[in-house]
CSV table of C-alpha atoms in Angstrom, one decimal:
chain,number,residue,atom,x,y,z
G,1,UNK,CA,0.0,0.0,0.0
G,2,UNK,CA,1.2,3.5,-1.3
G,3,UNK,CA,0.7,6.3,1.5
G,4,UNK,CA,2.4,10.0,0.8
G,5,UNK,CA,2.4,12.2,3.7
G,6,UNK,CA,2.5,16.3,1.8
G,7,UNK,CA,2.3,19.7,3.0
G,8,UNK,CA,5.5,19.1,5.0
G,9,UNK,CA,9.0,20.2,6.0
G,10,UNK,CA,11.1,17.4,4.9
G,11,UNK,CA,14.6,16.6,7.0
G,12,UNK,CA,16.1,14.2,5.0
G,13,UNK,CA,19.0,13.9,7.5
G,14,UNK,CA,21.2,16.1,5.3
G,15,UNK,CA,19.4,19.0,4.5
G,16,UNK,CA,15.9,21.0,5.3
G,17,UNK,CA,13.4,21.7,2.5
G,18,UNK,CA,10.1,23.1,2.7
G,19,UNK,CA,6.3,22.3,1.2
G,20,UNK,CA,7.4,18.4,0.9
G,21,UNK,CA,5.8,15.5,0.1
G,22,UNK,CA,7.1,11.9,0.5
G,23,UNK,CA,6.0,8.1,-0.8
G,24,UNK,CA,6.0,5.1,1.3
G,25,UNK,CA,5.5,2.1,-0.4
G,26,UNK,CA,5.9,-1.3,1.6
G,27,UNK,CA,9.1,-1.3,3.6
G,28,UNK,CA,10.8,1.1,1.6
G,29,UNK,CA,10.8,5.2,0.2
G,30,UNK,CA,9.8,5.6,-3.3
G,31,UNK,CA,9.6,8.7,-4.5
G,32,UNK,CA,10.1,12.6,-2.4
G,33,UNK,CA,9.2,15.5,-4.3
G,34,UNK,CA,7.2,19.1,-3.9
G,35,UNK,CA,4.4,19.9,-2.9
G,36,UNK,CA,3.5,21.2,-6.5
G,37,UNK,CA,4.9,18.2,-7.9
G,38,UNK,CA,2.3,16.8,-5.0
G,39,UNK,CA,-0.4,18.2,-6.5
G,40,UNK,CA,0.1,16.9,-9.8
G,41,UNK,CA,0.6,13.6,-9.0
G,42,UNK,CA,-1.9,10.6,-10.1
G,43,UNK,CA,-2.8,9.0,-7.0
G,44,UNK,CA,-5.0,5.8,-6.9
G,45,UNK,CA,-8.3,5.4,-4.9
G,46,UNK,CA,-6.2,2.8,-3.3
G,47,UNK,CA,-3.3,4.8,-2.1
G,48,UNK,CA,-3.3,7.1,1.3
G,49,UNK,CA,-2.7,11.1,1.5
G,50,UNK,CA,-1.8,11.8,4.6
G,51,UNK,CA,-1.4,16.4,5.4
G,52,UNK,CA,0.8,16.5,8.0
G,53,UNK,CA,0.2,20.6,8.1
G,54,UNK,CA,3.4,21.3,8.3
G,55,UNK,CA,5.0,19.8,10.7
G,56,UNK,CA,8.1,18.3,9.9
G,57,UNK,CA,9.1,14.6,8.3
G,58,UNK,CA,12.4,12.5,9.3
G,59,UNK,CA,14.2,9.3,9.4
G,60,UNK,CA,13.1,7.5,12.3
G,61,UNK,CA,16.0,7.7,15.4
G,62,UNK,CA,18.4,5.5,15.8
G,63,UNK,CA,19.5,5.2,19.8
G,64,UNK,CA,22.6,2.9,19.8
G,65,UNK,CA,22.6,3.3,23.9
G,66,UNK,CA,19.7,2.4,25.9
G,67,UNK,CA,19.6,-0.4,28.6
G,68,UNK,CA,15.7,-0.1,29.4
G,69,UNK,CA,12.2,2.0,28.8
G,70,UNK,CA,9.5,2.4,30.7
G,71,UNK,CA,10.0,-0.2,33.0
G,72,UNK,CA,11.5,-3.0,30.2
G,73,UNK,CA,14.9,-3.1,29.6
G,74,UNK,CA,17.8,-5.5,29.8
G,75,UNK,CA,18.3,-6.0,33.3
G,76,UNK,CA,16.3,-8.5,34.5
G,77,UNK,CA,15.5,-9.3,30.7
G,78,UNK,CA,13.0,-11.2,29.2
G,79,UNK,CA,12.0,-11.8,25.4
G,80,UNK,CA,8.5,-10.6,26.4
G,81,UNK,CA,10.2,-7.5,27.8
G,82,UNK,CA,12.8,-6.0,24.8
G,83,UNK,CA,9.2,-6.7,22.4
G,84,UNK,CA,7.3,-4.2,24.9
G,85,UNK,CA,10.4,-2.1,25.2
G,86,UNK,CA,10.1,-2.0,21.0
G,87,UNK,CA,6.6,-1.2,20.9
G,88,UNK,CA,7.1,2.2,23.8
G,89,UNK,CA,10.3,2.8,21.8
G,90,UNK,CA,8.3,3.8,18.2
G,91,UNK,CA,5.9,6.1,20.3
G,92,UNK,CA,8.6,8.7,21.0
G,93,UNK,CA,10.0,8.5,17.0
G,94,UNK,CA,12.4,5.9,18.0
G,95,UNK,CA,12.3,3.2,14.6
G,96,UNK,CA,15.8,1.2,15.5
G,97,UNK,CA,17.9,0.4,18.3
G,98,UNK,CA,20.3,-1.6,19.9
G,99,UNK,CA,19.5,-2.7,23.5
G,100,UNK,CA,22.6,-2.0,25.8
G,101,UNK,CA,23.7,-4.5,28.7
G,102,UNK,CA,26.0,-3.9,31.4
G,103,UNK,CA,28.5,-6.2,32.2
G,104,UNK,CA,27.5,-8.9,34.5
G,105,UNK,CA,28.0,-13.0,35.1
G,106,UNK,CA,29.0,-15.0,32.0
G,107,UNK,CA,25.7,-16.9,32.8
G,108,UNK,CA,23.5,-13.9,33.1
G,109,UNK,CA,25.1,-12.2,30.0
G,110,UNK,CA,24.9,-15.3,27.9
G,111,UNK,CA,20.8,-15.3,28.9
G,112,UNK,CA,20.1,-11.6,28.4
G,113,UNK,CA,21.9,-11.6,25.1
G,114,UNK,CA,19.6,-15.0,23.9
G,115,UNK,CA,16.2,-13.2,24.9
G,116,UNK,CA,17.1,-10.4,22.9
G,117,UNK,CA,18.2,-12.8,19.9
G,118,UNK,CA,14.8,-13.8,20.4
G,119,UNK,CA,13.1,-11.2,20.1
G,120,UNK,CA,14.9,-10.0,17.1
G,121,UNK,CA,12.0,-9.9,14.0
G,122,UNK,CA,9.1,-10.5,16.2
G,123,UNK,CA,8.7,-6.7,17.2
G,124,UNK,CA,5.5,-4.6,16.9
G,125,UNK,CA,7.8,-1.0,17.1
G,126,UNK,CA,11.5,-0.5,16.8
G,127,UNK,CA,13.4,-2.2,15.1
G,128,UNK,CA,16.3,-3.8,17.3
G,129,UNK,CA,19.1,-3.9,15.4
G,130,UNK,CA,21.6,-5.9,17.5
G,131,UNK,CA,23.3,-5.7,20.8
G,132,UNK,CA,25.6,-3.4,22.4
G,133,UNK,CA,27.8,-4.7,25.3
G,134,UNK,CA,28.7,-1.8,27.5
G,135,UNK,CA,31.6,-4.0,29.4
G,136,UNK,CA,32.3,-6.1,30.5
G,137,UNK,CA,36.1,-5.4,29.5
G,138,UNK,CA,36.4,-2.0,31.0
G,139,UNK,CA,38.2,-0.2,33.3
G,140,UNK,CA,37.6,-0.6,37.8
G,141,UNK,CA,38.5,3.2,37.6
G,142,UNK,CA,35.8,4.7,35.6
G,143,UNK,CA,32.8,2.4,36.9
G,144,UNK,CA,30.4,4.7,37.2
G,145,UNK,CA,27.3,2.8,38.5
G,146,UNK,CA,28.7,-0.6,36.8
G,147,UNK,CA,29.1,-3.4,39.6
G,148,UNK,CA,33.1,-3.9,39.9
G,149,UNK,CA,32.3,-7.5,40.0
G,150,UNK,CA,31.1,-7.6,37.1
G,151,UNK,CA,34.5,-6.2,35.2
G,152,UNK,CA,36.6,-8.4,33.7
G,153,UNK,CA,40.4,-8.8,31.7
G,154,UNK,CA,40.5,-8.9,28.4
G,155,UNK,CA,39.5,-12.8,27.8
G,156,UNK,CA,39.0,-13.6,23.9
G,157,UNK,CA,37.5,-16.8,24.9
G,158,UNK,CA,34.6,-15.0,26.7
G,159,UNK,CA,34.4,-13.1,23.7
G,160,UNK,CA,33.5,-16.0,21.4
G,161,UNK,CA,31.1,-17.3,23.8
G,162,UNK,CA,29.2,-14.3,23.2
G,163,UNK,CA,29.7,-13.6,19.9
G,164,UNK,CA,28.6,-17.2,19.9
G,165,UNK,CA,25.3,-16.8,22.0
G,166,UNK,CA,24.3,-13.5,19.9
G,167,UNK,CA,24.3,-15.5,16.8
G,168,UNK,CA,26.2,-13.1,15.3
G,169,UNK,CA,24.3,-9.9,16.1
G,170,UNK,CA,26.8,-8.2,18.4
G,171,UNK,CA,27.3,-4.6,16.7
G,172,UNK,CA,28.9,-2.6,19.3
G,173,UNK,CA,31.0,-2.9,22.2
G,174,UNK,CA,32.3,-0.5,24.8
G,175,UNK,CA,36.1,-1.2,26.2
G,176,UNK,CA,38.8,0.4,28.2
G,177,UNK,CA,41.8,0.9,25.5
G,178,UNK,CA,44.2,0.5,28.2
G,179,UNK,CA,43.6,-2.6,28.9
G,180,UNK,CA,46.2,-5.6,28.0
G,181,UNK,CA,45.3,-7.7,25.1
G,182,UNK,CA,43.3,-4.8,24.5
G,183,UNK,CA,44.9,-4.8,20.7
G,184,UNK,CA,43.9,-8.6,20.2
G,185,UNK,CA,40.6,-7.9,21.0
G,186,UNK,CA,39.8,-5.1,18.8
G,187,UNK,CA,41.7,-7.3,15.9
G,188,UNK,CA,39.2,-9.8,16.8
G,189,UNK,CA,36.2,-7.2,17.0
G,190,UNK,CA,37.5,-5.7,13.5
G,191,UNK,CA,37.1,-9.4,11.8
G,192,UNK,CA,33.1,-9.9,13.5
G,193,UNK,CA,32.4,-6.7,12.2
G,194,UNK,CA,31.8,-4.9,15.6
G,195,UNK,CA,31.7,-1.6,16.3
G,196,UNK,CA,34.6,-0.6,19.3
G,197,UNK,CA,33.6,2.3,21.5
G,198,UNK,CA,36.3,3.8,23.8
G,199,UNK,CA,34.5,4.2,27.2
G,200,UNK,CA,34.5,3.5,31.1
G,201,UNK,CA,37.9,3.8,30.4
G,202,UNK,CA,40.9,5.6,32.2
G,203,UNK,CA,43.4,5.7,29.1
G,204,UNK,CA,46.3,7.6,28.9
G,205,UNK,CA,46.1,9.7,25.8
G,206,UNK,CA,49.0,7.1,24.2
G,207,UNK,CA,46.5,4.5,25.3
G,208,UNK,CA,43.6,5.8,23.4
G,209,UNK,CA,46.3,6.5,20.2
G,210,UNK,CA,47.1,2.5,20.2
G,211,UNK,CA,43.3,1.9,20.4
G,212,UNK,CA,42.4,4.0,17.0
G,213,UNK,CA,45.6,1.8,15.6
G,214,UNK,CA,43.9,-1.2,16.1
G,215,UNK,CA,40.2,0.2,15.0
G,216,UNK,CA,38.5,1.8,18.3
G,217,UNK,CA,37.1,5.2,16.1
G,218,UNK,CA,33.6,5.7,18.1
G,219,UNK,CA,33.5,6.9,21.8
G,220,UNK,CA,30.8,6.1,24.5
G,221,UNK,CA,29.0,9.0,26.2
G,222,UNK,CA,31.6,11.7,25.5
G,223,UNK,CA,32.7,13.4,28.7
G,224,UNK,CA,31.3,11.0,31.6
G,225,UNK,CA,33.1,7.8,32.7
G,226,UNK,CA,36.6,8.2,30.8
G,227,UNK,CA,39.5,10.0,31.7
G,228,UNK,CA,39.7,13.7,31.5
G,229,UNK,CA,41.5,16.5,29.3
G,230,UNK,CA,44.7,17.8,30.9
G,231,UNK,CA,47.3,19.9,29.4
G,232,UNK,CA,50.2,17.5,30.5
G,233,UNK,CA,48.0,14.2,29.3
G,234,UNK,CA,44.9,14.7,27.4
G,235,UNK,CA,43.5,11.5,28.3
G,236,UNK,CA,40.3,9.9,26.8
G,237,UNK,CA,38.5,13.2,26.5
G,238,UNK,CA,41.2,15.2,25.1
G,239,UNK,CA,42.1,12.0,22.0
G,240,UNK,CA,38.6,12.3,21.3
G,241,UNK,CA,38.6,16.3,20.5
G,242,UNK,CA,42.0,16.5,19.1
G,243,UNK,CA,41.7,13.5,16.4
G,244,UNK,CA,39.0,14.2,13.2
G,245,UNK,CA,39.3,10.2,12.9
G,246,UNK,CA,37.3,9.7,16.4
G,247,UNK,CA,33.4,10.0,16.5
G,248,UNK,CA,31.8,10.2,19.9
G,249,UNK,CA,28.3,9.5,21.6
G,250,UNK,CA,27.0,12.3,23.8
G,251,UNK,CA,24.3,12.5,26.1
G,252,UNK,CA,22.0,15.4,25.5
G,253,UNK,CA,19.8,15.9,28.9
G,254,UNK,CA,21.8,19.0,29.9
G,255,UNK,CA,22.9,17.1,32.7
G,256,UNK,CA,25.7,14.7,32.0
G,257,UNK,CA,27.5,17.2,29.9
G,258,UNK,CA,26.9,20.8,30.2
G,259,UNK,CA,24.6,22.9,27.5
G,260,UNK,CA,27.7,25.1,27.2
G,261,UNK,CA,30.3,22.5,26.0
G,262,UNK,CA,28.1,21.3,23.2
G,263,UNK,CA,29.9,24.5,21.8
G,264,UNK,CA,33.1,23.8,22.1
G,265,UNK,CA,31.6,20.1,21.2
G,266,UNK,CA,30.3,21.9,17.8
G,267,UNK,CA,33.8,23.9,16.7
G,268,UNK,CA,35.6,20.9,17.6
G,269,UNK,CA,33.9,18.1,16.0
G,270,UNK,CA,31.6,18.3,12.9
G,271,UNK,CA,28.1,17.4,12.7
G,272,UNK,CA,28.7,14.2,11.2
G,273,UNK,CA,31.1,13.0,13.9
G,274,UNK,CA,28.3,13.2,17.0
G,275,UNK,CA,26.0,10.1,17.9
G,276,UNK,CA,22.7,11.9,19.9
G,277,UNK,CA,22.3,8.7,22.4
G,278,UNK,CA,20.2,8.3,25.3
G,279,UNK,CA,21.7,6.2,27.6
G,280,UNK,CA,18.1,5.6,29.2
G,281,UNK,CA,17.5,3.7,31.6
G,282,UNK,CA,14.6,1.1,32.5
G,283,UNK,CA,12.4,3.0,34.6
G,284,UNK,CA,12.7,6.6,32.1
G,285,UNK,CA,9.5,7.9,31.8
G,286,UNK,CA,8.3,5.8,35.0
G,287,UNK,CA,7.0,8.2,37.6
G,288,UNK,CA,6.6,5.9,40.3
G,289,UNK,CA,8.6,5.7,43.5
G,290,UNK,CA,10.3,2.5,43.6
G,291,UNK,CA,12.7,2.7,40.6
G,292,UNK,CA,15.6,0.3,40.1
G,293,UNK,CA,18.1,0.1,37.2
G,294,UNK,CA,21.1,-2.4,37.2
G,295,UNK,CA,19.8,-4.1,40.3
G,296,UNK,CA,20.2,-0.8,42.3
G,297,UNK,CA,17.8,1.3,43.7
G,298,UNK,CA,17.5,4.7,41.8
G,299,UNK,CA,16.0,8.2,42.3
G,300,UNK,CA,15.0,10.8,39.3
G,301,UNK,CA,16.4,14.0,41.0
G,302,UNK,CA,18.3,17.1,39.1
G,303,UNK,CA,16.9,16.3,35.9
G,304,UNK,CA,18.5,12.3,35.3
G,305,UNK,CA,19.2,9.2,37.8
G,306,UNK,CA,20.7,8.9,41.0
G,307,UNK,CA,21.9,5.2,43.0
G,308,UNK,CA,19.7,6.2,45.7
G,309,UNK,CA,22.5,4.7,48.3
G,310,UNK,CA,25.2,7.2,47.1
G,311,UNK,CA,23.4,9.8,44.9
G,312,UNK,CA,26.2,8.9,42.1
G,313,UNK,CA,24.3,9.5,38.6
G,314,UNK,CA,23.7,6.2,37.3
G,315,UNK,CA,22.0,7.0,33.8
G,316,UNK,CA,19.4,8.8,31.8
G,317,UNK,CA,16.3,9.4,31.4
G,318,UNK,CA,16.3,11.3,28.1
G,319,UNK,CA,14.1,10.2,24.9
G,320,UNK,CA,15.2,10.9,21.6
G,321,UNK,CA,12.9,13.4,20.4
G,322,UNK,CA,13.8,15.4,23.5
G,323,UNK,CA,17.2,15.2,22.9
G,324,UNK,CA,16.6,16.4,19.3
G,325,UNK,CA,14.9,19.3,21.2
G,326,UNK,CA,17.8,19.7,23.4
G,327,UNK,CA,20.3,19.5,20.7
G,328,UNK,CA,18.7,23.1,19.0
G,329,UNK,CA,18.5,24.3,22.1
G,330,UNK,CA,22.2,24.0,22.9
G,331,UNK,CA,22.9,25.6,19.6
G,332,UNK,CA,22.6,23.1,16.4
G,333,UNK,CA,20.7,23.7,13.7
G,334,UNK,CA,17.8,21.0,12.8
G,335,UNK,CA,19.6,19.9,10.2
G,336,UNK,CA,22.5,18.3,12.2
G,337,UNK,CA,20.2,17.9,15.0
G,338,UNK,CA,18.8,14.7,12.6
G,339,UNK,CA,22.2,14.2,11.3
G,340,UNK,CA,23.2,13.3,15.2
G,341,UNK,CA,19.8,11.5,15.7
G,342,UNK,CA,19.7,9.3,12.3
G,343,UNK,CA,22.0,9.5,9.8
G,344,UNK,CA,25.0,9.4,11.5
G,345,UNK,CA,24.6,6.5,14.1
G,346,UNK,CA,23.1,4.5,10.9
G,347,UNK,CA,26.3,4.7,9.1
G,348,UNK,CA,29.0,4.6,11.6
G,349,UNK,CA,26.8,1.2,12.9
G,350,UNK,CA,26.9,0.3,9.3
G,351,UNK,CA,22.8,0.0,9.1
G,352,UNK,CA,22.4,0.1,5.0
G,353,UNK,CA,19.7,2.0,3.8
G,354,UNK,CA,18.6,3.2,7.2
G,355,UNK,CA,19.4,7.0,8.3
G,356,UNK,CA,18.3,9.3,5.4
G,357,UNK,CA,14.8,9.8,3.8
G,358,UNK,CA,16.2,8.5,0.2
G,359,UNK,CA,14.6,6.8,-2.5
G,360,UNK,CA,15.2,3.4,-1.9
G,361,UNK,CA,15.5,3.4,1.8
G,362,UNK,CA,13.9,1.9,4.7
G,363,UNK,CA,10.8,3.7,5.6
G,364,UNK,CA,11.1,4.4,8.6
G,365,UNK,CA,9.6,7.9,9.0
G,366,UNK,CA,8.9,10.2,12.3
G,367,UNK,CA,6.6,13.4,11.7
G,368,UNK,CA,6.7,16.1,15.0
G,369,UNK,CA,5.5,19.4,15.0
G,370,UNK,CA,7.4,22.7,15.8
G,371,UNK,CA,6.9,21.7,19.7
G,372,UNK,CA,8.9,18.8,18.8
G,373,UNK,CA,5.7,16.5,19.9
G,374,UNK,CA,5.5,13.6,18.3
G,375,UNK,CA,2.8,12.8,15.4
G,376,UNK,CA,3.3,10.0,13.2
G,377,UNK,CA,5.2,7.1,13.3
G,378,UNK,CA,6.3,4.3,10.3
G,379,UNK,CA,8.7,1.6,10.9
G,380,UNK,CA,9.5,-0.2,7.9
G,381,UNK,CA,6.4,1.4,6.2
G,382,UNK,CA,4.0,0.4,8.9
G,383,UNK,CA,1.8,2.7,10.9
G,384,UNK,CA,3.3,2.2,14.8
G,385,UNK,CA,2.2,5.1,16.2
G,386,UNK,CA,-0.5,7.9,15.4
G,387,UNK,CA,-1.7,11.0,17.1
G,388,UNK,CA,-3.2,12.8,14.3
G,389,UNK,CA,-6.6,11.2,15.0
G,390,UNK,CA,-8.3,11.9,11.6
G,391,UNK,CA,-6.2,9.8,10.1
């Protein structure tokens, strides 16, 4: 079935173009054009027109980072639970994802990583792309809420075991570049085709200089849990600004990274080297009292998550489309705002014809309007969510 949703602003996640119209036919984007060119179009009785009144039209987002939602995630993970966290997901304009675990036992990892398998092309929202492993070869020294049990050496062996229990659908991993045997495992990564991160990590900026050697070129939240700029050793933070070759995650919630240095963020690197992520946890956008994340108890104060027992930050609760928000807020245009959002976590994941609003391309399509609320939602060219009730 054909639907074109006109009479829109069209961010194709490179550039911004007024009085739009776009075609969604099946899974995939068939035609975008004007809205003149909308108006002399032959449309069948059988196709739908869709006015979206100008609000705007997108690529679904992509958030690479998100351990839970709405009280599903993947602690304490069940099949049942990723396919509900799917279906919240595509509510807030979130159309693919890859469900982030923290480090734990083999056994427990080895579980959580088969229920998501299994949930893999069974969803009713998002798309869940594969899995990211946020540990559990990372540094004691930049734990940040992750259990130091749970943190482990560099063990290759491990590593097959669950490459071998993902069935192949590990895509990206966070690791300490410091670590020894570090090198073997990012030659090892490089071959499976997984994405390296540099995070939780408390690198030397020589350290992080032999990681990009060896293929670590992404980052994990920018700014929290790695090592810190300093003019005699620029550390994690500072290899991240000073080399064009290293493209970094950041947080957007005006929280874990001040709205201020998504300037210096924006001189530094260029709009196609930031990854918006979310880093949400399970109980974001939960307003109950008894919250937990990671087996600890957690408080929403000051705008994200606290451990309740020491008031450390543990995570977010940030959405995507408020991190869009938050992003022009601090300063980017829309444009890149998307780029960070979409385009750019699509191709440094390398997710093939997912990212851009192109001919040819998924559809996977998220209309807001200029209060950045949420409208329409298509995954894959189905209908998953809809607020525009005359529809």
């Amino acid at each position: 079935m054909r639907i074109c949703l006109h009479n829109g602003t069209l961010l194709n996640g490179f550039s911004q173009m007024e009085n739009c119209a776009i075609v969604i036919n099946d899974g995939t984007i068939e035609d975008v054009f004007s809205e003149e060119r909308f108006r002399q179009h032959e449309f069948s009785s059988k196709d739908t027109l869709i006015d979206v009144k100008g609000s705007y039209i997108a690529p679904g987002f992509i958030d690479t980072h998100i351990h839970g939602f709405k009280g599903h995630g993947t602690d304490f993970c069940t099949t049942e639970g990723i396919l509900k966290m799917s279906q919240d997901l595509a509510a807030y304009g979130v159309t693919a994802f890859n469900p982030t675990m923290y480090p734990a036992s083999e056994e427990n990892m080895v579980a959580t990583i088969q229920a998501i398998v299994k949930a893999m092309g069974h969803e009713q929202g998002a798309r869940i792309m594969g899995i990211h492993l946020e540990g559990p070869f990372i540094s004691s020294e930049k734990l940040g809420v992750q259990r130091p049990e749970t943190v482990k050496n560099v063990d290759l062996a491990l590593l097959e075991r669950l490459w071998q229990a993902s069935e192949g659908h590990i895509v990206n991993m966070t690791v300490a570049p410091e670590l020894k045997n570090m090198r073997q495992l990012a030659l090892s990564c490089r071959k499976k085709g997984i994405v390296l991160q540099a995070g939780h990590t408390d690198a030397a900026y020589e350290n992080m200089v032999e990681g990009m050697q060896a293929g670590i070129f992404h980052s994990t939240h920018l700014f929290n849990a790695m090592s810190q700029l300093h003019h005699r050793n620029p550390g994690a933070v500072g290899a991240v600004l000073i080399h064009s070759e290293m493209t970094c995650e950041v947080i957007a919630d005006g929280v874990h990274v001040h709205r201020d240095l998504f300037k210096l963020l924006q001189k530094d690197k260029t709009a196609d080297q930031i990854v918006l992520v979310t880093d949400a946890l399970t109980p974001t956008e939960l307003f109950n009292t008894n919250l937990y994340a990671n087996g600890e108890e957690v408080e929403f104060t000051g705008g994200c998550f606290h451990r309740k027992s020491d008031g450390v930050i543990a995570g977010s609760a940030l959405t995507m489309i408020r991190g869009v928000k938050n992003l022009v807020d601090f300063g980017f245009s829309l444009t890149d705002a998307i780029k960070c959002a979409c385009g750019n976590p699509a191709r440094i994941m390398n997710y093939r014809n997912k990212g851009f609003l192109i001919p040819g391309y998924d559809s996977d399509v998220v209309v807001f309007d200029r209060n950045f609320e949420i409208g329409l939602v298509f995954v894959c060219g189905k209908m998953k969510f809809n607020r525009m009730t005359e529809i």
